[in-house]
Amino acid sequence: MSSPPPGSARFAHAPAVGWRERLFRIVFEADTRAGRVFDYSLIVTILLSVAVVMADSVEALRGRFGSAFNLLEWLFTAIFTAEYLLRLLCVRHPWRYALSFFGLVDLLALLPTYLALFVPELHLLIDVRVLRLLRVFRVFKLAAYVNEYQMLAEALVATRRKILIFMSVVLMIVLVAGTVMYLVEGAENGYSSIPTSMYWAITTMTTVGFGDITPKTDLGRFIASAMMLLGWGTLAVPTGIVTSEMAQKRRQAPPAPSTRSCPECLSEGHLVAARFCHHCGAALPAAS
C-alpha cells in the first residue's frame, strides 16, 4: 500500500498507513471478515472470563478448581492486556482512547489482577473484574446492532419530557398515598412517618410488595388494593411511550450505518458512503 502525499487529508487524520491502518479496521470496526472474527472472539473471551469470576466466587468450586481458575484468570488477563495494547498502538491519539469511557473500562478490567499480585491487601478489588461484561456493549458494534441501538437511544431522548412528566405524576401519587396511609394506619401499624409510608406506596405501586409493612384496617386495605391495580396500569405507560416513538423512528429510519470508526475521536456508526466524521469532521479512511 503506497503512502498518500503528506498534504492529503487522509494522511493527516488516519491512524497510520500500512499494517497499523489495517489493524485499526480489524480492532475498531466490524465491516470486514477479520473485524467480525476479532469481535466474536473477544465476546466469547469476555463471557468466559466473567464465568470464571462467577465460578471462583463459589467456595466449593474454588476449593476444588482454585488452581485452574487462577491459571485461566492470568490467561484472560494476558489476552485483554494484549488487546488493550493493540488498541493503543493502532490509534493516532492513544491518550484520547485511554481516557475515553471504554478505554477506562478496558483498563479497570485489567488492573485488579495486577494489583492483587503486587499488593495482596487489595485482593478484594479482584471482583471488579466483572466490569469486563461492560465491554460486551462496546464489542456489540456489529452492523446488525448499531441501527437498533441508535433507534432506541433516539426514542429515549425524544420521549424524555413525556417520561419526566409521567414520573412526576407517579411521585405525586406516591406522596399523596403515603400521606393518606400515614393518617389512616398510623405508627401502631408500622406507618411511623410519611417517608416510611411513601416507601410502602412505592413497593405496592410497583407490585413488589415486600410485606414488611402491611395495612391492618379495612380502609387501608382498600387503598392498598387500589394502589396495586393502579400499579399494573402505571408500569405499561412508559413502555407504550417509548415503543410508540420507536415505531415512528423505524418508519423514518435512514439507511443503516456501518461500524466505521473515526481515527480522531473514535466515534462509530458512520454511513458507508460517509467521507467525514459526523462528530468531529475529520476525514475518514476509505471504506473497505
GROMACS .gro file of C-alpha atoms in nm:
model
  288
    1MET     CA    1   0.000   0.000   0.000
    2SER     CA    2   0.156   0.329  -0.107
    3SER     CA    3   0.157   0.621   0.132
    4PRO     CA    4  -0.061   0.921   0.042
    5PRO     CA    5   0.110   1.255  -0.010
    6PRO     CA    6   0.197   1.437   0.315
    7GLY     CA    7  -0.051   1.717   0.249
    8SER     CA    8  -0.355   1.497   0.195
    9ALA     CA    9  -0.643   1.490   0.445
   10ARG     CA   10  -0.621   1.117   0.487
   11PHE     CA   11  -0.255   1.138   0.583
   12ALA     CA   12  -0.343   1.398   0.845
   13HIS     CA   13  -0.626   1.206   1.008
   14ALA     CA   14  -0.571   0.834   0.952
   15PRO     CA   15  -0.416   0.641   1.244
   16ALA     CA   16  -0.136   0.521   1.018
   17VAL     CA   17  -0.078   0.362   0.682
   18GLY     CA   18   0.006   0.003   0.608
   19TRP     CA   19  -0.030  -0.256   0.879
   20ARG     CA   20  -0.139  -0.010   1.151
   21GLU     CA   21  -0.430   0.111   0.939
   22ARG     CA   22  -0.534  -0.248   0.866
   23LEU     CA   23  -0.505  -0.327   1.237
   24PHE     CA   24  -0.727  -0.027   1.320
   25ARG     CA   25  -1.000  -0.158   1.092
   26ILE     CA   26  -0.983  -0.504   1.249
   27VAL     CA   27  -0.981  -0.385   1.611
   28PHE     CA   28  -1.220  -0.089   1.596
   29GLU     CA   29  -1.452  -0.183   1.308
   30ALA     CA   30  -1.658  -0.485   1.211
   31ASP     CA   31  -1.723  -0.433   0.841
   32THR     CA   32  -1.457  -0.682   0.737
   33ARG     CA   33  -1.441  -1.055   0.795
   34ALA     CA   34  -1.131  -1.016   1.010
   35GLY     CA   35  -1.304  -0.748   1.216
   36ARG     CA   36  -1.608  -0.967   1.276
   37VAL     CA   37  -1.390  -1.265   1.373
   38PHE     CA   38  -1.198  -1.040   1.615
   39ASP     CA   39  -1.518  -0.912   1.775
   40TYR     CA   40  -1.685  -1.252   1.806
   41SER     CA   41  -1.368  -1.400   1.957
   42LEU     CA   42  -1.347  -1.112   2.203
   43ILE     CA   43  -1.712  -1.157   2.306
   44VAL     CA   44  -1.654  -1.528   2.376
   45THR     CA   45  -1.339  -1.448   2.576
   46ILE     CA   46  -1.518  -1.183   2.783
   47LEU     CA   47  -1.810  -1.414   2.864
   48LEU     CA   48  -1.575  -1.698   2.958
   49SER     CA   49  -1.371  -1.470   3.183
   50VAL     CA   50  -1.687  -1.348   3.361
   51ALA     CA   51  -1.799  -1.712   3.402
   52VAL     CA   52  -1.465  -1.792   3.567
   53VAL     CA   53  -1.504  -1.494   3.803
   54MET     CA   54  -1.853  -1.615   3.900
   55ALA     CA   55  -1.740  -1.975   3.950
   56ASP     CA   56  -1.442  -1.860   4.156
   57SER     CA   57  -1.681  -1.689   4.399
   58VAL     CA   58  -1.839  -2.028   4.487
   59GLU     CA   59  -1.649  -2.168   4.785
   60ALA     CA   60  -1.687  -2.535   4.686
   61LEU     CA   61  -1.569  -2.474   4.330
   62ARG     CA   62  -1.281  -2.252   4.440
   63GLY     CA   63  -1.157  -2.518   4.681
   64ARG     CA   64  -1.161  -2.783   4.408
   65PHE     CA   65  -1.056  -2.588   4.098
   66GLY     CA   66  -0.875  -2.288   4.250
   67SER     CA   67  -0.550  -2.351   4.066
   68ALA     CA   68  -0.729  -2.388   3.732
   69PHE     CA   69  -0.925  -2.069   3.794
   70ASN     CA   70  -0.603  -1.878   3.869
   71LEU     CA   71  -0.440  -2.010   3.554
   72LEU     CA   72  -0.741  -1.916   3.342
   73GLU     CA   73  -0.756  -1.572   3.502
   74TRP     CA   74  -0.397  -1.499   3.408
   75LEU     CA   75  -0.462  -1.630   3.058
   76PHE     CA   76  -0.761  -1.396   3.016
   77THR     CA   77  -0.566  -1.107   3.167
   78ALA     CA   78  -0.282  -1.165   2.918
   79ILE     CA   79  -0.530  -1.170   2.628
   80PHE     CA   80  -0.701  -0.849   2.741
   81THR     CA   81  -0.367  -0.681   2.805
   82ALA     CA   82  -0.251  -0.764   2.452
   83GLU     CA   83  -0.582  -0.637   2.311
   84TYR     CA   84  -0.557  -0.314   2.514
   85LEU     CA   85  -0.205  -0.253   2.386
   86LEU     CA   86  -0.318  -0.321   2.030
   87ARG     CA   87  -0.587  -0.056   2.063
   88LEU     CA   88  -0.332   0.194   2.192
   89LEU     CA   89  -0.092   0.101   1.913
   90CYS     CA   90  -0.326   0.144   1.618
   91VAL     CA   91  -0.489   0.478   1.712
   92ARG     CA   92  -0.323   0.807   1.637
   93HIS     CA   93  -0.407   0.958   1.975
   94PRO     CA   94  -0.354   0.683   2.237
   95TRP     CA   95  -0.429   0.911   2.532
   96ARG     CA   96  -0.764   1.009   2.380
   97TYR     CA   97  -0.861   0.643   2.368
   98ALA     CA   98  -0.711   0.565   2.712
   99LEU     CA   99  -0.916   0.844   2.874
  100SER     CA  100  -1.240   0.759   2.692
  101PHE     CA  101  -1.519   0.572   2.874
  102PHE     CA  102  -1.448   0.234   2.719
  103GLY     CA  103  -1.074   0.292   2.742
  104LEU     CA  104  -1.111   0.331   3.119
  105VAL     CA  105  -1.336   0.025   3.133
  106ASP     CA  106  -1.070  -0.175   2.949
  107LEU     CA  107  -0.808  -0.057   3.196
  108LEU     CA  108  -1.021  -0.131   3.502
  109ALA     CA  109  -1.078  -0.483   3.372
  110LEU     CA  110  -0.700  -0.539   3.384
  111LEU     CA  111  -0.583  -0.355   3.694
  112PRO     CA  112  -0.739  -0.574   3.970
  113THR     CA  113  -0.541  -0.883   3.872
  114TYR     CA  114  -0.210  -0.694   3.861
  115LEU     CA  115  -0.283  -0.501   4.181
  116ALA     CA  116  -0.369  -0.824   4.366
  117LEU     CA  117  -0.036  -0.968   4.252
  118PHE     CA  118   0.181  -0.678   4.372
  119VAL     CA  119  -0.036  -0.561   4.665
  120PRO     CA  120  -0.205  -0.867   4.822
  121GLU     CA  121  -0.403  -0.643   5.060
  122LEU     CA  122  -0.605  -0.527   4.759
  123HIS     CA  123  -0.727  -0.876   4.667
  124LEU     CA  124  -1.086  -0.772   4.739
  125LEU     CA  125  -1.073  -0.545   4.434
  126ILE     CA  126  -1.043  -0.851   4.214
  127ASP     CA  127  -1.421  -0.876   4.196
  128VAL     CA  128  -1.412  -0.557   3.986
  129ARG     CA  129  -1.321  -0.795   3.702
  130VAL     CA  130  -1.693  -0.830   3.631
  131LEU     CA  131  -1.659  -0.487   3.464
  132ARG     CA  132  -1.538  -0.688   3.168
  133LEU     CA  133  -1.904  -0.759   3.099
  134LEU     CA  134  -1.948  -0.389   3.012
  135ARG     CA  135  -1.703  -0.439   2.728
  136VAL     CA  136  -1.957  -0.660   2.552
  137PHE     CA  137  -2.163  -0.349   2.480
  138ARG     CA  138  -1.865  -0.189   2.308
  139VAL     CA  139  -1.795  -0.502   2.108
  140PHE     CA  140  -2.163  -0.516   2.002
  141LYS     CA  141  -2.089  -0.253   1.740
  142LEU     CA  142  -2.166  -0.502   1.467
  143ALA     CA  143  -2.381  -0.360   1.189
  144ALA     CA  144  -2.683  -0.568   1.293
  145TYR     CA  145  -2.695  -0.386   1.630
  146VAL     CA  146  -2.583  -0.033   1.552
  147ASN     CA  147  -2.907   0.082   1.391
  148GLU     CA  148  -3.126  -0.069   1.665
  149TYR     CA  149  -2.913   0.086   1.938
  150GLN     CA  150  -2.929   0.429   1.779
  151MET     CA  151  -3.304   0.399   1.728
  152LEU     CA  152  -3.358   0.311   2.095
  153ALA     CA  153  -3.132   0.595   2.210
  154GLU     CA  154  -3.314   0.846   1.988
  155ALA     CA  155  -3.653   0.722   2.112
  156LEU     CA  156  -3.548   0.767   2.477
  157VAL     CA  157  -3.419   1.118   2.407
  158ALA     CA  158  -3.733   1.214   2.214
  159THR     CA  159  -3.966   1.092   2.492
  160ARG     CA  160  -3.766   1.228   2.786
  161ARG     CA  161  -4.019   1.505   2.857
  162LYS     CA  162  -4.315   1.268   2.847
  163ILE     CA  163  -4.139   1.024   3.075
  164LEU     CA  164  -4.037   1.307   3.311
  165ILE     CA  165  -4.398   1.424   3.333
  166PHE     CA  166  -4.512   1.066   3.390
  167MET     CA  167  -4.258   1.016   3.669
  168SER     CA  168  -4.368   1.344   3.827
  169VAL     CA  169  -4.730   1.222   3.832
  170VAL     CA  170  -4.621   0.890   3.983
  171LEU     CA  171  -4.424   1.069   4.256
  172MET     CA  172  -4.727   1.286   4.338
  173ILE     CA  173  -4.947   0.976   4.365
  174VAL     CA  174  -4.688   0.811   4.591
  175LEU     CA  175  -4.670   1.122   4.809
  176VAL     CA  176  -5.049   1.151   4.840
  177ALA     CA  177  -5.099   0.778   4.901
  178GLY     CA  178  -4.817   0.769   5.156
  179THR     CA  179  -4.962   1.065   5.345
  180VAL     CA  180  -5.314   0.914   5.343
  181MET     CA  181  -5.185   0.577   5.470
  182TYR     CA  182  -4.988   0.756   5.742
  183LEU     CA  183  -5.313   0.916   5.859
  184VAL     CA  184  -5.528   0.603   5.817
  185GLU     CA  185  -5.297   0.335   5.960
  186GLY     CA  186  -5.071   0.532   6.193
  187ALA     CA  187  -4.749   0.440   6.370
  188GLU     CA  188  -4.909   0.148   6.555
  189ASN     CA  189  -4.940  -0.042   6.225
  190GLY     CA  190  -4.588   0.036   6.106
  191TYR     CA  191  -4.657   0.361   5.918
  192SER     CA  192  -4.437   0.562   6.153
  193SER     CA  193  -4.373   0.856   5.921
  194ILE     CA  194  -4.468   0.992   5.581
  195PRO     CA  195  -4.135   0.882   5.422
  196THR     CA  196  -4.193   0.529   5.557
  197SER     CA  197  -4.546   0.534   5.417
  198MET     CA  198  -4.409   0.656   5.082
  199TYR     CA  199  -4.172   0.358   5.082
  200TRP     CA  200  -4.476   0.132   5.129
  201ALA     CA  201  -4.657   0.314   4.847
  202ILE     CA  202  -4.363   0.264   4.609
  203THR     CA  203  -4.329  -0.108   4.682
  204THR     CA  204  -4.706  -0.151   4.648
  205MET     CA  205  -4.744   0.051   4.330
  206THR     CA  206  -4.459  -0.136   4.163
  207THR     CA  207  -4.624  -0.466   4.274
  208VAL     CA  208  -4.304  -0.567   4.456
  209GLY     CA  209  -4.476  -0.595   4.792
  210PHE     CA  210  -4.201  -0.683   5.040
  211GLY     CA  211  -4.462  -0.737   5.311
  212ASP     CA  212  -4.260  -0.569   5.587
  213ILE     CA  213  -4.535  -0.306   5.619
  214THR     CA  214  -4.897  -0.407   5.560
  215PRO     CA  215  -5.225  -0.227   5.624
  216LYS     CA  216  -5.441  -0.358   5.907
  217THR     CA  217  -5.759  -0.152   5.868
  218ASP     CA  218  -6.029  -0.210   5.607
  219LEU     CA  219  -5.981   0.138   5.460
  220GLY     CA  220  -5.605   0.083   5.443
  221ARG     CA  221  -5.654  -0.247   5.258
  222PHE     CA  222  -5.891  -0.079   5.014
  223ILE     CA  223  -5.630   0.189   4.942
  224ALA     CA  224  -5.362  -0.080   4.901
  225SER     CA  225  -5.581  -0.270   4.654
  226ALA     CA  226  -5.636   0.047   4.451
  227MET     CA  227  -5.260   0.112   4.454
  228MET     CA  228  -5.187  -0.240   4.325
  229LEU     CA  229  -5.438  -0.211   4.040
  230LEU     CA  230  -5.304   0.134   3.957
  231GLY     CA  231  -4.954  -0.008   3.953
  232TRP     CA  232  -5.035  -0.257   3.678
  233GLY     CA  233  -5.153   0.022   3.450
  234THR     CA  234  -4.871   0.255   3.550
  235LEU     CA  235  -4.598   0.009   3.453
  236ALA     CA  236  -4.731  -0.008   3.097
  237VAL     CA  237  -4.729   0.368   3.034
  238PRO     CA  238  -4.355   0.434   2.981
  239THR     CA  239  -4.329   0.118   2.770
  240GLY     CA  240  -4.607   0.244   2.543
  241ILE     CA  241  -4.449   0.589   2.515
  242VAL     CA  242  -4.109   0.454   2.413
  243THR     CA  243  -4.239   0.182   2.178
  244SER     CA  244  -4.466   0.434   2.002
  245GLU     CA  245  -4.167   0.662   1.944
  246MET     CA  246  -3.955   0.368   1.827
  247ALA     CA  247  -4.223   0.268   1.576
  248GLN     CA  248  -4.223   0.621   1.437
  249LYS     CA  249  -3.842   0.623   1.422
  250ARG     CA  250  -3.846   0.289   1.241
  251ARG     CA  251  -4.077   0.429   0.971
  252GLN     CA  252  -3.845   0.726   0.927
  253ALA     CA  253  -3.523   0.529   0.968
  254PRO     CA  254  -3.233   0.637   0.743
  255PRO     CA  255  -3.001   0.384   0.582
  256ALA     CA  256  -2.831   0.162   0.839
  257PRO     CA  257  -2.487   0.293   0.938
  258SER     CA  258  -2.175   0.081   0.923
  259THR     CA  259  -1.926   0.022   1.202
  260ARG     CA  260  -1.665   0.255   1.051
  261SER     CA  261  -1.478   0.437   1.327
  262CYS     CA  262  -1.322   0.782   1.321
  263PRO     CA  263  -0.946   0.762   1.377
  264GLU     CA  264  -0.952   1.101   1.551
  265CYS     CA  265  -1.238   1.081   1.806
  266LEU     CA  266  -1.316   0.705   1.774
  267SER     CA  267  -1.689   0.770   1.723
  268GLU     CA  268  -1.872   0.495   1.535
  269GLY     CA  269  -2.184   0.447   1.323
  270HIS     CA  270  -2.085   0.635   1.007
  271LEU     CA  271  -2.263   0.563   0.681
  272VAL     CA  272  -2.078   0.352   0.428
  273ALA     CA  273  -2.057   0.644   0.185
  274ALA     CA  274  -1.950   0.897   0.452
  275ARG     CA  275  -1.623   1.077   0.388
  276PHE     CA  276  -1.603   1.281   0.710
  277CYS     CA  277  -1.678   1.209   1.075
  278HIS     CA  278  -2.025   1.327   1.183
  279HIS     CA  279  -1.885   1.417   1.525
  280CYS     CA  280  -1.551   1.596   1.475
  281GLY     CA  281  -1.539   1.645   1.098
  282ALA     CA  282  -1.215   1.453   1.045
  283ALA     CA  283  -1.164   1.273   0.715
  284LEU     CA  284  -1.250   0.904   0.734
  285PRO     CA  285  -1.031   0.632   0.581
  286ALA     CA  286  -1.172   0.488   0.261
  287ALA     CA  287  -1.432   0.216   0.321
  288SER     CA  288  -1.313  -0.139   0.266
   0.00000   0.00000   0.00000
